[in-house]
Coordinates of C-alpha atoms in Angstrom, one line a residue:
Chain A
M1 CA -0.1 -4.3 -5.6
Y2 CA 2.6 -2.7 -3.7
A3 CA 3.5 -6.2 -2.6
Q4 CA 3.7 -7.8 -5.9
L5 CA 6.0 -10.7 -4.8
V6 CA 6.1 -11.3 -1.1
E7 CA 8.0 -14.4 0.0
T8 CA 6.1 -16.3 2.7
G9 CA 8.9 -18.7 3.3
V10 CA 6.3 -21.4 3.4
K11 CA 6.5 -24.4 1.0
R12 CA 3.2 -26.1 1.8
I13 CA 0.1 -25.0 3.8
K14 CA -0.4 -27.1 6.9
A15 CA -3.8 -28.6 7.6
L16 CA -5.4 -27.8 10.9
S17 CA -4.7 -31.3 12.2
E18 CA -0.9 -30.8 11.6
M19 CA -0.7 -27.6 13.6
S20 CA 0.4 -27.0 17.1
E21 CA -2.3 -25.9 19.5
Q22 CA -1.1 -22.2 19.2
E23 CA -1.1 -22.4 15.4
R24 CA -4.5 -23.9 15.3
A25 CA -6.0 -21.3 17.6
F26 CA -4.4 -18.6 15.4
Q27 CA -5.8 -20.1 12.2
E28 CA -9.3 -20.5 13.7
K29 CA -9.3 -16.9 14.6
I30 CA -8.3 -16.0 11.0
D31 CA -11.0 -18.3 9.7
A32 CA -13.5 -16.6 12.0
E33 CA -12.5 -13.1 10.6
I34 CA -11.2 -11.9 13.9
K35 CA -8.4 -9.4 13.4
I36 CA -5.0 -10.2 14.6
E37 CA -3.5 -7.4 16.8
A38 CA 0.1 -6.6 17.7
K39 CA 0.2 -8.3 21.0
N40 CA -1.4 -11.5 19.8
W41 CA 0.6 -14.7 19.2
M42 CA 1.2 -15.2 15.5
P43 CA 3.3 -17.7 13.5
D44 CA 6.8 -16.3 12.8
A45 CA 6.3 -16.7 9.0
Y46 CA 3.0 -14.7 9.2
R47 CA 4.9 -11.9 11.0
Q48 CA 7.8 -11.9 8.5
T49 CA 5.5 -12.0 5.5
L50 CA 3.6 -9.0 6.8
I51 CA 6.8 -7.1 7.6
R52 CA 7.9 -7.7 4.0
Q53 CA 4.5 -6.8 2.6
I54 CA 3.9 -3.6 4.6
S55 CA 7.4 -2.4 4.2
Q56 CA 7.2 -2.9 0.4
H57 CA 3.9 -1.0 0.5
A58 CA 5.5 1.9 2.6
H59 CA 8.6 2.0 0.4
S60 CA 6.3 2.3 -2.6
E61 CA 4.6 5.4 -1.2
I62 CA 8.0 7.0 -0.7
V63 CA 9.6 6.1 -4.0
G64 CA 6.2 6.9 -5.6
M65 CA 6.7 10.6 -4.6
L66 CA 9.6 10.8 -7.1
P67 CA 7.8 10.4 -10.5
E68 CA 5.3 13.0 -9.5
G69 CA 8.0 15.2 -7.8
N70 CA 9.5 15.3 -11.3
W71 CA 6.6 17.5 -12.4
V72 CA 5.7 19.5 -9.3
T73 CA 8.0 22.3 -10.3
R74 CA 6.6 22.3 -13.8
A75 CA 2.8 22.0 -13.2
P76 CA 1.1 24.2 -15.7
S77 CA -1.3 26.1 -13.5
L78 CA -1.6 27.1 -9.8
K79 CA -4.5 24.8 -9.3
R80 CA -2.6 21.8 -10.7
K81 CA 0.5 22.7 -8.7
L82 CA -1.5 22.8 -5.5
Q83 CA -3.2 19.5 -6.3
L84 CA 0.1 17.8 -7.0
M85 CA 1.7 19.2 -3.8
A86 CA -1.3 18.0 -1.8
K87 CA -1.1 14.6 -3.3
I88 CA 2.7 14.2 -2.7
Q89 CA 2.1 15.3 0.9
D90 CA -0.5 12.6 1.3
E91 CA 1.9 10.0 -0.1
A92 CA 4.5 10.9 2.5
G93 CA 1.8 10.6 5.1
H94 CA 0.7 7.2 3.8
G95 CA 4.4 6.1 4.1
L96 CA 4.4 7.2 7.7
Y97 CA 1.1 5.3 8.5
L98 CA 2.5 2.2 6.9
Y99 CA 5.9 2.3 8.6
S100 CA 4.0 2.7 11.9
A101 CA 1.8 -0.3 11.1
M102 CA 5.0 -2.3 10.2
E103 CA 6.6 -1.3 13.5
T104 CA 3.8 -2.9 15.5
L105 CA 5.2 -6.2 14.2
G106 CA 8.6 -5.5 15.9
A107 CA 10.4 -4.3 12.8
D108 CA 12.5 -1.1 12.7
R109 CA 11.8 1.5 10.0
D110 CA 15.4 2.6 9.7
E111 CA 16.5 -1.0 9.2
E112 CA 13.8 -1.6 6.6
I113 CA 14.6 1.6 4.8
A114 CA 18.3 0.6 4.7
K115 CA 17.2 -2.6 2.9
L116 CA 15.4 -0.4 0.3
H117 CA 18.6 1.6 -0.2
N118 CA 20.9 -1.4 -0.6
G119 CA 18.5 -3.1 -3.0
K120 CA 17.3 -5.9 -0.7
A121 CA 13.7 -4.6 -0.3
K122 CA 11.3 -4.1 -3.2
Y123 CA 8.8 -1.5 -4.0
S124 CA 6.1 -1.4 -6.6
S125 CA 7.5 -1.9 -10.1
I126 CA 5.4 1.0 -11.5
F127 CA 7.6 3.7 -9.9
N128 CA 10.5 2.6 -12.1
Y129 CA 8.9 4.1 -15.2
P130 CA 9.7 7.7 -16.1
T131 CA 7.1 10.5 -16.2
L132 CA 7.7 12.1 -19.6
N133 CA 4.9 14.6 -20.1
W134 CA 2.4 16.5 -18.1
A135 CA -0.4 14.0 -18.9
D136 CA 1.5 11.4 -17.0
M137 CA 0.4 13.2 -13.8
G138 CA -3.2 12.5 -14.8
A139 CA -2.5 9.0 -16.0
V140 CA -0.6 8.2 -12.8
G141 CA -3.5 9.4 -10.7
W142 CA -6.1 7.6 -12.8
L143 CA -4.4 4.3 -13.7
V144 CA -1.7 3.9 -11.0
D145 CA -3.8 5.1 -8.1
G146 CA -6.8 3.3 -9.6
A147 CA -4.9 0.0 -9.6
A148 CA -3.7 0.8 -6.0
I149 CA -7.3 1.3 -4.9
V150 CA -8.5 -2.0 -6.3
N151 CA -5.8 -3.7 -4.3
Q152 CA -6.2 -1.6 -1.2
V153 CA -9.9 -1.7 -1.0
V154 CA -9.5 -5.5 -0.5
L155 CA -6.7 -5.0 1.9
Q156 CA -9.1 -3.1 4.2
R157 CA -10.2 -6.6 5.1
T158 CA -6.7 -8.0 5.6
S159 CA -6.4 -10.1 8.7
Y160 CA -3.8 -7.9 10.5
G161 CA -5.6 -5.1 12.3
P162 CA -3.1 -2.3 12.1
Y163 CA -2.5 -2.9 8.4
S164 CA -6.3 -3.0 7.7
R165 CA -6.9 0.2 9.6
A166 CA -4.0 2.0 7.7
M167 CA -5.7 0.9 4.5
V168 CA -9.1 2.4 5.5
R169 CA -7.4 5.8 6.0
I170 CA -5.3 5.5 2.9
C171 CA -8.1 4.5 0.6
K172 CA -10.1 7.6 1.4
E173 CA -7.3 9.9 0.2
E174 CA -6.3 7.7 -2.7
S175 CA -9.9 7.8 -4.2
F176 CA -9.6 11.6 -4.2
H177 CA -6.3 11.5 -6.0
Q178 CA -7.7 9.1 -8.6
R179 CA -10.6 11.3 -9.4
Q180 CA -8.3 14.3 -9.6
G181 CA -6.0 12.4 -12.0
Y182 CA -8.9 11.5 -14.2
E183 CA -10.1 15.1 -14.2
I184 CA -6.7 16.2 -15.4
L185 CA -7.0 13.9 -18.4
L186 CA -10.7 14.8 -19.1
T187 CA -9.7 18.5 -19.1
L188 CA -6.9 17.8 -21.6
M189 CA -9.1 15.7 -23.8
R190 CA -12.2 18.0 -23.8
E191 CA -10.6 21.4 -23.7
G192 CA -7.1 20.8 -24.9
N193 CA -5.5 21.3 -28.2
Q194 CA -4.2 18.4 -30.4
A195 CA -0.7 18.4 -28.7
Q196 CA -2.4 18.0 -25.3
K197 CA -4.6 15.2 -26.5
D198 CA -1.6 13.5 -28.0
M199 CA 0.1 13.8 -24.6
V200 CA -2.8 11.9 -23.0
Q201 CA -2.7 9.0 -25.5
D202 CA 1.0 8.8 -25.2
A203 CA 0.8 8.7 -21.4
I204 CA -1.8 5.9 -21.5
N205 CA 0.2 4.0 -24.1
R206 CA 3.3 4.0 -21.8
L207 CA 1.5 3.4 -18.5
W208 CA -1.2 0.9 -19.4
W209 CA 0.8 -2.3 -19.2
P210 CA 2.9 -1.2 -16.3
S211 CA -0.3 -0.5 -14.4
L212 CA -1.6 -4.0 -15.1
M213 CA 1.7 -5.4 -13.8
M214 CA 1.0 -3.7 -10.4
F215 CA -1.3 -6.7 -9.6
G216 CA 1.7 -9.0 -9.6
P217 CA 2.4 -12.2 -11.4
S218 CA -0.4 -14.3 -12.8
D219 CA -2.0 -16.8 -10.3
E220 CA -0.2 -19.8 -11.8
H221 CA 3.1 -18.0 -11.1
S222 CA 2.3 -16.8 -7.6
P223 CA 3.7 -19.5 -5.3
N224 CA 3.3 -17.5 -2.2
S225 CA -0.3 -16.5 -2.8
A226 CA -1.9 -19.6 -1.4
Q227 CA -0.4 -19.1 2.1
S228 CA -1.1 -15.4 2.0
M229 CA -4.7 -16.2 1.1
A230 CA -5.0 -18.9 3.9
W231 CA -3.8 -16.3 6.4
K232 CA -6.2 -13.8 4.8
I233 CA -3.4 -11.3 4.3
K234 CA -4.4 -11.4 0.7
R235 CA -8.1 -11.6 0.1
Q236 CA -8.3 -12.0 -3.7
S237 CA -5.9 -13.3 -6.3
N238 CA -3.8 -11.2 -8.5
D239 CA -5.7 -12.2 -11.7
E240 CA -9.1 -11.5 -10.1
L241 CA -8.0 -8.0 -9.1
R242 CA -6.4 -7.3 -12.4
Q243 CA -9.6 -8.4 -14.2
R244 CA -11.7 -6.1 -11.9
F245 CA -9.4 -3.2 -12.7
I246 CA -9.6 -3.7 -16.4
D247 CA -13.4 -4.1 -16.3
Q248 CA -13.9 -0.9 -14.4
T249 CA -11.2 1.1 -16.3
I250 CA -12.1 0.5 -19.9
P251 CA -15.4 2.4 -19.8
Q252 CA -13.4 5.3 -18.3
L253 CA -10.9 5.1 -21.1
E254 CA -13.8 5.2 -23.6
L255 CA -15.3 8.2 -21.9
L256 CA -11.9 10.0 -22.4
G257 CA -12.1 9.1 -26.1
C258 CA -8.7 7.3 -25.9
T259 CA -7.6 3.9 -27.1
C260 CA -6.1 1.0 -25.2
P261 CA -2.6 -0.1 -26.4
D262 CA -3.8 -3.7 -26.4
P263 CA -5.0 -5.1 -29.8
H264 CA -6.5 -8.2 -28.0
L265 CA -8.7 -6.2 -25.7
K266 CA -12.3 -7.2 -26.3
W267 CA -15.5 -7.5 -24.4
N268 CA -16.4 -11.1 -23.7
A269 CA -20.2 -11.3 -23.2
E270 CA -20.1 -14.9 -22.2
R271 CA -17.6 -14.2 -19.3
G272 CA -19.0 -10.8 -18.6
H273 CA -15.5 -9.5 -18.6
Y274 CA -13.0 -8.0 -20.9
D275 CA -10.5 -10.4 -22.5
F276 CA -7.0 -8.9 -22.8
G277 CA -3.6 -9.6 -24.3
E278 CA -0.6 -11.2 -22.7
I279 CA 1.4 -9.1 -20.3
Q280 CA 5.2 -8.9 -21.1
W281 CA 6.2 -10.9 -18.1
S282 CA 9.9 -10.7 -19.0
E283 CA 9.7 -6.9 -18.7
F284 CA 8.0 -7.3 -15.3
Y285 CA 10.6 -9.5 -13.9
E286 CA 13.5 -7.4 -15.3
V287 CA 11.9 -4.3 -13.6
L288 CA 11.5 -6.2 -10.3
K289 CA 15.1 -7.4 -10.5
G290 CA 16.3 -3.7 -10.8
N291 CA 16.7 -3.4 -14.5
G292 CA 13.7 -1.1 -15.2
P293 CA 14.1 2.3 -16.8
C294 CA 14.4 4.3 -13.5
N295 CA 15.3 1.7 -10.9
Q296 CA 18.9 3.0 -10.4
E297 CA 17.8 6.7 -10.3
R298 CA 14.9 6.1 -7.8
V299 CA 17.0 4.2 -5.3
A300 CA 20.0 6.5 -5.7
T301 CA 17.8 9.5 -5.1
R302 CA 16.3 8.0 -1.9
R303 CA 19.7 6.9 -0.7
K304 CA 21.3 10.3 -1.3
A305 CA 18.4 12.1 0.5
I306 CA 18.9 10.0 3.6
E307 CA 22.7 10.1 3.5
D308 CA 22.8 13.9 2.8
G309 CA 20.3 14.5 5.6
A310 CA 22.3 12.5 8.2
W311 CA 23.8 15.6 9.8
V312 CA 20.3 17.2 10.1
R313 CA 18.9 14.2 11.9
E314 CA 21.9 14.0 14.1
A315 CA 21.5 17.7 15.0
A316 CA 17.9 17.1 15.9
V317 CA 18.8 14.3 18.2
A318 CA 21.7 16.3 19.8
H319 CA 19.5 19.3 20.3
A320 CA 16.7 17.2 21.9
R321 CA 19.2 15.7 24.3
K322 CA 20.6 19.2 25.3
K323 CA 17.1 20.4 25.9
Q324 CA 16.2 17.4 28.0
N325 CA 19.4 17.8 30.1
K326 CA 18.5 21.5 30.7
N327 CA 15.0 20.5 31.9
V328 CA 16.5 17.9 34.2
A329 CA 19.0 20.4 35.6
Chain B
M1 CA 0.6 57.2 -8.7
N2 CA -2.9 56.3 -7.5
T3 CA -3.7 53.8 -4.7
K4 CA -4.8 51.2 -7.2
T5 CA -1.5 51.1 -8.9
D6 CA 0.3 50.9 -5.6
L7 CA -2.0 48.2 -4.5
I8 CA -1.5 46.0 -7.6
E9 CA 2.2 46.4 -7.1
Y10 CA 2.0 45.4 -3.5
L11 CA -0.2 42.4 -4.2
L12 CA 2.3 41.2 -6.8
R13 CA 5.1 41.5 -4.2
L14 CA 3.2 39.4 -1.7
G15 CA 2.0 36.8 -4.2
D16 CA 5.3 36.5 -6.0
S17 CA 7.2 36.0 -2.8
A18 CA 4.9 33.2 -1.6
L19 CA 4.9 31.6 -5.0
I20 CA 8.7 31.6 -5.4
Q21 CA 9.2 30.3 -1.9
G22 CA 6.7 27.6 -2.6
Q23 CA 8.5 26.7 -5.8
R24 CA 11.8 26.4 -4.0
L25 CA 10.1 24.0 -1.5
C26 CA 8.8 21.9 -4.4
Q27 CA 12.4 21.4 -5.5
W28 CA 13.0 19.5 -2.2
C29 CA 10.4 16.9 -3.1
G30 CA 11.9 13.4 -2.5
H31 CA 15.2 14.8 -1.3
A32 CA 14.4 15.9 2.3
P33 CA 16.5 14.5 5.3
A34 CA 13.5 12.7 6.8
L35 CA 10.0 11.6 5.8
E36 CA 8.5 14.0 8.3
E37 CA 10.3 16.8 6.6
E38 CA 9.0 15.7 3.1
L39 CA 5.6 16.2 4.6
A40 CA 6.4 19.5 6.3
L41 CA 8.1 21.0 3.2
M42 CA 5.2 20.1 1.0
N43 CA 2.7 21.3 3.6
V44 CA 4.3 24.7 3.9
G45 CA 4.8 25.0 0.2
L46 CA 1.1 24.2 -0.4
D47 CA 0.1 26.9 2.1
L48 CA 2.3 29.4 0.3
V49 CA 1.2 28.6 -3.2
G50 CA -2.4 28.8 -2.0
Q51 CA -1.7 32.3 -0.6
A52 CA 0.0 33.3 -3.8
R53 CA -3.0 32.3 -5.8
N54 CA -5.3 34.5 -3.6
W55 CA -3.0 37.5 -3.9
L56 CA -2.5 37.1 -7.6
E57 CA -6.3 36.6 -8.2
Y58 CA -6.9 39.9 -6.5
A59 CA -4.1 41.6 -8.4
A60 CA -5.6 40.3 -11.7
E61 CA -9.0 41.6 -10.8
L62 CA -7.6 45.1 -10.2
L63 CA -5.5 45.0 -13.3
D64 CA -8.7 44.1 -15.3
D65 CA -6.7 43.6 -18.5
G66 CA -7.9 40.0 -19.3
R67 CA -5.1 38.3 -17.4
N68 CA -5.8 35.9 -14.5
A69 CA -3.7 34.6 -11.6
D70 CA -2.2 31.9 -13.9
H71 CA -1.2 34.5 -16.5
L72 CA 0.5 36.5 -13.8
A73 CA 2.3 33.5 -12.4
F74 CA 3.3 31.8 -15.7
R75 CA 3.6 34.5 -18.3
R76 CA 5.5 37.3 -16.6
D77 CA 9.3 37.6 -17.2
E78 CA 11.7 38.0 -14.4
R79 CA 11.9 41.8 -14.8
A80 CA 8.2 41.9 -14.0
Y81 CA 8.4 39.6 -11.0
R82 CA 8.3 41.3 -7.6
N83 CA 9.3 38.6 -5.1
L84 CA 11.8 39.2 -2.4
L85 CA 15.4 38.4 -3.4
L86 CA 15.7 36.2 -0.3
V87 CA 13.1 33.6 -1.5
E88 CA 14.6 33.2 -5.0
Q89 CA 18.0 32.1 -3.6
P90 CA 18.9 28.5 -4.3
N91 CA 18.0 25.9 -1.7
G92 CA 21.6 25.0 -0.8
D93 CA 21.8 22.5 2.1
Y94 CA 19.2 22.2 4.7
A95 CA 20.8 24.9 6.8
V96 CA 20.4 27.5 3.9
T97 CA 16.8 26.3 3.2
L98 CA 15.7 26.6 6.8
L99 CA 17.5 29.9 7.4
K100 CA 15.8 31.4 4.4
Q101 CA 12.5 30.0 5.4
F102 CA 12.9 31.4 8.9
L103 CA 14.0 34.8 7.8
Y104 CA 11.0 35.0 5.4
D105 CA 8.5 33.6 8.0
A106 CA 9.7 36.1 10.7
W107 CA 8.9 38.9 8.2
H108 CA 5.8 37.3 6.7
L109 CA 3.9 36.9 10.0
P110 CA 4.0 40.5 11.2
V111 CA 3.2 41.6 7.6
L112 CA 0.1 39.3 7.5
S113 CA -0.9 40.2 11.1
G114 CA -0.9 43.9 10.0
L115 CA -2.8 43.1 6.8
A116 CA -5.4 41.3 8.7
Q117 CA -6.3 44.7 10.1
S118 CA -6.3 46.3 6.6
S119 CA -9.0 48.8 5.6
D120 CA -9.3 46.7 2.4
E121 CA -11.6 43.9 3.4
R122 CA -10.5 41.6 0.7
I123 CA -6.9 41.9 1.9
A124 CA -7.9 41.5 5.5
G125 CA -9.8 38.3 4.7
I126 CA -6.9 36.7 2.8
A127 CA -4.4 37.7 5.5
A128 CA -6.5 36.5 8.4
K129 CA -6.5 33.0 6.8
A130 CA -2.8 33.2 6.0
V131 CA -1.8 34.3 9.5
K132 CA -2.9 30.9 10.8
E133 CA -0.7 29.1 8.3
V134 CA 2.3 31.3 8.7
T135 CA 2.2 31.1 12.5
Y136 CA 2.8 27.4 12.0
H137 CA 5.6 28.0 9.4
L138 CA 7.4 30.4 11.8
R139 CA 7.2 28.0 14.7
R140 CA 8.6 25.2 12.6
S141 CA 11.4 27.1 10.9
G142 CA 12.4 28.9 14.2
E143 CA 12.6 25.5 15.9
W144 CA 14.8 24.2 13.1
V145 CA 17.2 27.1 13.3
E146 CA 17.6 26.4 17.0
R147 CA 18.0 22.7 16.4
L148 CA 20.7 23.2 13.8
G149 CA 22.4 26.1 15.4
D150 CA 22.5 24.4 18.8
G151 CA 22.7 20.8 17.6
T152 CA 26.1 19.2 16.7
E153 CA 29.4 20.9 15.8
E154 CA 28.7 20.0 12.1
S155 CA 25.2 21.6 12.1
H156 CA 26.4 24.7 13.9
K157 CA 29.2 25.1 11.3
R158 CA 26.7 24.7 8.5
M159 CA 24.4 27.4 10.0
L160 CA 27.3 29.7 10.4
A161 CA 28.1 29.2 6.7
A162 CA 24.4 29.7 5.7
I163 CA 24.2 33.1 7.3
P164 CA 26.4 35.1 4.9
E165 CA 24.8 33.3 1.9
V166 CA 21.4 34.9 2.6
W167 CA 21.8 37.7 5.1
R168 CA 22.5 40.5 2.6
F169 CA 19.0 39.9 1.0
T170 CA 17.3 40.7 4.3
V171 CA 17.6 44.4 3.6
E172 CA 14.3 44.2 1.7
L173 CA 12.6 42.9 4.8
T174 CA 13.3 46.0 6.9
S175 CA 12.6 48.8 4.5
A176 CA 9.7 50.2 2.5
D177 CA 9.6 52.2 -0.7
D178 CA 7.3 55.2 -1.4
S179 CA 4.6 53.0 -2.8
E180 CA 4.4 51.0 0.4
Q181 CA 4.5 54.2 2.5
R182 CA 1.5 55.5 0.6
L183 CA -0.5 52.3 1.1
H184 CA 0.3 52.5 4.8
T185 CA -0.9 56.1 5.0
A186 CA -4.1 54.9 3.3
G187 CA -4.6 52.4 6.1
I188 CA -4.2 49.4 3.8
T189 CA -0.9 47.9 4.8
P190 CA 1.0 47.8 8.1
D191 CA 3.8 50.2 9.2
A192 CA 7.1 49.0 7.7
A193 CA 8.9 50.2 10.8
Q194 CA 6.8 48.1 13.0
V195 CA 7.3 45.1 10.8
A196 CA 11.0 45.6 10.8
A197 CA 11.0 45.9 14.6
A198 CA 9.0 42.6 15.0
W199 CA 11.3 40.9 12.5
Q200 CA 14.5 42.1 14.2
A201 CA 13.1 41.0 17.6
K202 CA 12.2 37.5 16.4
V203 CA 15.5 37.0 14.5
S204 CA 17.5 38.2 17.5
E205 CA 15.5 35.9 19.9
I206 CA 16.0 32.8 17.7
F207 CA 19.6 33.5 16.8
T208 CA 20.4 33.8 20.5
S209 CA 18.8 30.5 21.5
A210 CA 20.4 28.9 18.4
T211 CA 23.8 30.2 19.7
L212 CA 24.3 32.0 16.3
P213 CA 26.0 35.5 16.0
L214 CA 23.6 38.2 14.8
P215 CA 25.2 40.0 11.8
P216 CA 24.9 43.8 11.5
A217 CA 22.0 45.0 9.5
A218 CA 22.3 44.4 5.8
S219 CA 22.7 47.4 3.5
Y220 CA 21.3 48.2 0.1
F221 CA 23.4 47.5 -3.0
Y222 CA 22.0 47.6 -6.6
L223 CA 19.6 44.6 -6.6
D224 CA 16.1 45.6 -5.9
A225 CA 13.3 43.2 -6.5
R226 CA 10.7 45.9 -6.0
R227 CA 11.9 47.3 -9.3
G228 CA 12.4 43.8 -10.9
L229 CA 16.2 43.8 -10.4
H230 CA 16.7 40.2 -9.4
S231 CA 19.6 37.9 -8.8
E232 CA 20.6 35.6 -11.7
H233 CA 18.7 32.7 -10.0
L234 CA 15.1 33.8 -10.8
G235 CA 15.4 33.5 -14.6
I236 CA 16.2 29.9 -14.4
L237 CA 13.6 29.2 -11.8
L238 CA 10.9 30.8 -14.0
A239 CA 12.1 28.9 -17.1
E240 CA 11.4 25.7 -15.4
M241 CA 8.2 26.8 -13.7
Q242 CA 6.7 28.4 -16.8
F243 CA 7.7 26.1 -19.6
L244 CA 4.4 24.4 -20.3
P245 CA 2.1 27.5 -20.4
R246 CA 4.8 29.2 -22.5
A247 CA 5.1 26.3 -24.9
Y248 CA 1.3 26.0 -25.3
P249 CA 0.0 29.6 -24.8
D250 CA -3.6 28.8 -25.8
A251 CA -3.9 25.6 -23.8
T252 CA -6.3 24.9 -20.9
W253 CA -4.9 22.6 -18.2

């Protein structure tokens, strides 16, 4: 989900018979479910696609700290403040794992971060939505991390070893955050007053559709998916994962006693799945293009943090050099 | 004054300082100069808010007036807050933030080490756990003061500018009032003179290696957080931190 639209740069998938010997050996390894490691040969397009996908994923962790950081100073109890701080700390850690995984492919994190700051690299569309009440902290945990987990559980089997191993670690922590988020909402719904219950429904109304968009465009509009699937970077299609998310989330929504802001949502016994309404794709593409509610603020905040901190990083480098020189002398 | 009253007062001082320092660190979220620093700031803040909760819970039990730790954190006004003036000061740039953190950590560690020997078992237990955390905080903030003091010309200049912004508030770290003296006599808290000596030694050591001039000892003037006389910064900090529990006083979160 953190890689909603990743260009593969490949127009058409080659058949094995059209491949060079190296390419064929690579594809056969993929087909045999053998993980690709950093030192192995890989097609350049595979390498570039992964760099784009993993960096988008890493950027999402970092930009994703901001909507929650917006409430960490206002968390309403010591317990909730501690939970939120621990969660944000985990997200910074996930960003670090992912940048490390990306660097095994020969990319440089500072260069990729510069692309984020000049608008050339993407991050998950969800983090361009504002957090407007405390229940958003629960809804982000439950819906946003929930959608992330559906994607990431599958990515644990992604073909590139370092990425798949990062996903295993990240999923463990994410599941914890998701349960915590849901527990925030349960507490508000079961023990809260009417104003608090209204906060929950309002948060769900605002975050439901953006959460569904986290799975990316519908399959018919995902031109890059076929190659990503052939390389087993992606393991399941956007629509399959979105359906799984909806199917598992609706019972949780019912348990909360809340409603879904989708008048077309309905159980389809024949399919064994929920049918649901059409996503506002125009909104999705506007947000991805940079025209969402918080795109400008999010990128500006990150850019400013790195620019304002330049003197700190330079001081750390200068000091390390001085110490090294002293040790040599 | 009886020991219980003194003890409640002391627990509020410890808890409030940790909480307000943690709150200041929360304000850095998303704005730190490096990803590793985002992680470290949240990590240190998490430790401190956790310690605050432990101290405030104990204070609430002793108060026994129906309030719990959350009530103490989110419903007291600034005149009832007992945190050190140092920790309520604004974050400023990274030099101010780290200098504040270091000056606090260098005081916090000897205090907690002393409290780990307290005749009050509950205090000794909480402090023993906190010592491990604050040992790490002090190592980190001390290293940063060295890095920035003895880094580039720019970082040195910024550290020099940070010192007068916070130094005058250190007077609270090296003195004790009557209430604290009585607790020490009762074997509950460490000797303030020993804490002050440890603080001065550490600050002197780190300032020297950071190539920073050590200012003369700060002296008392009017403000006194032990009596709830704060700077103007605390009221605004509390308005932000307390708004939800204040707006919905009967709510469970």
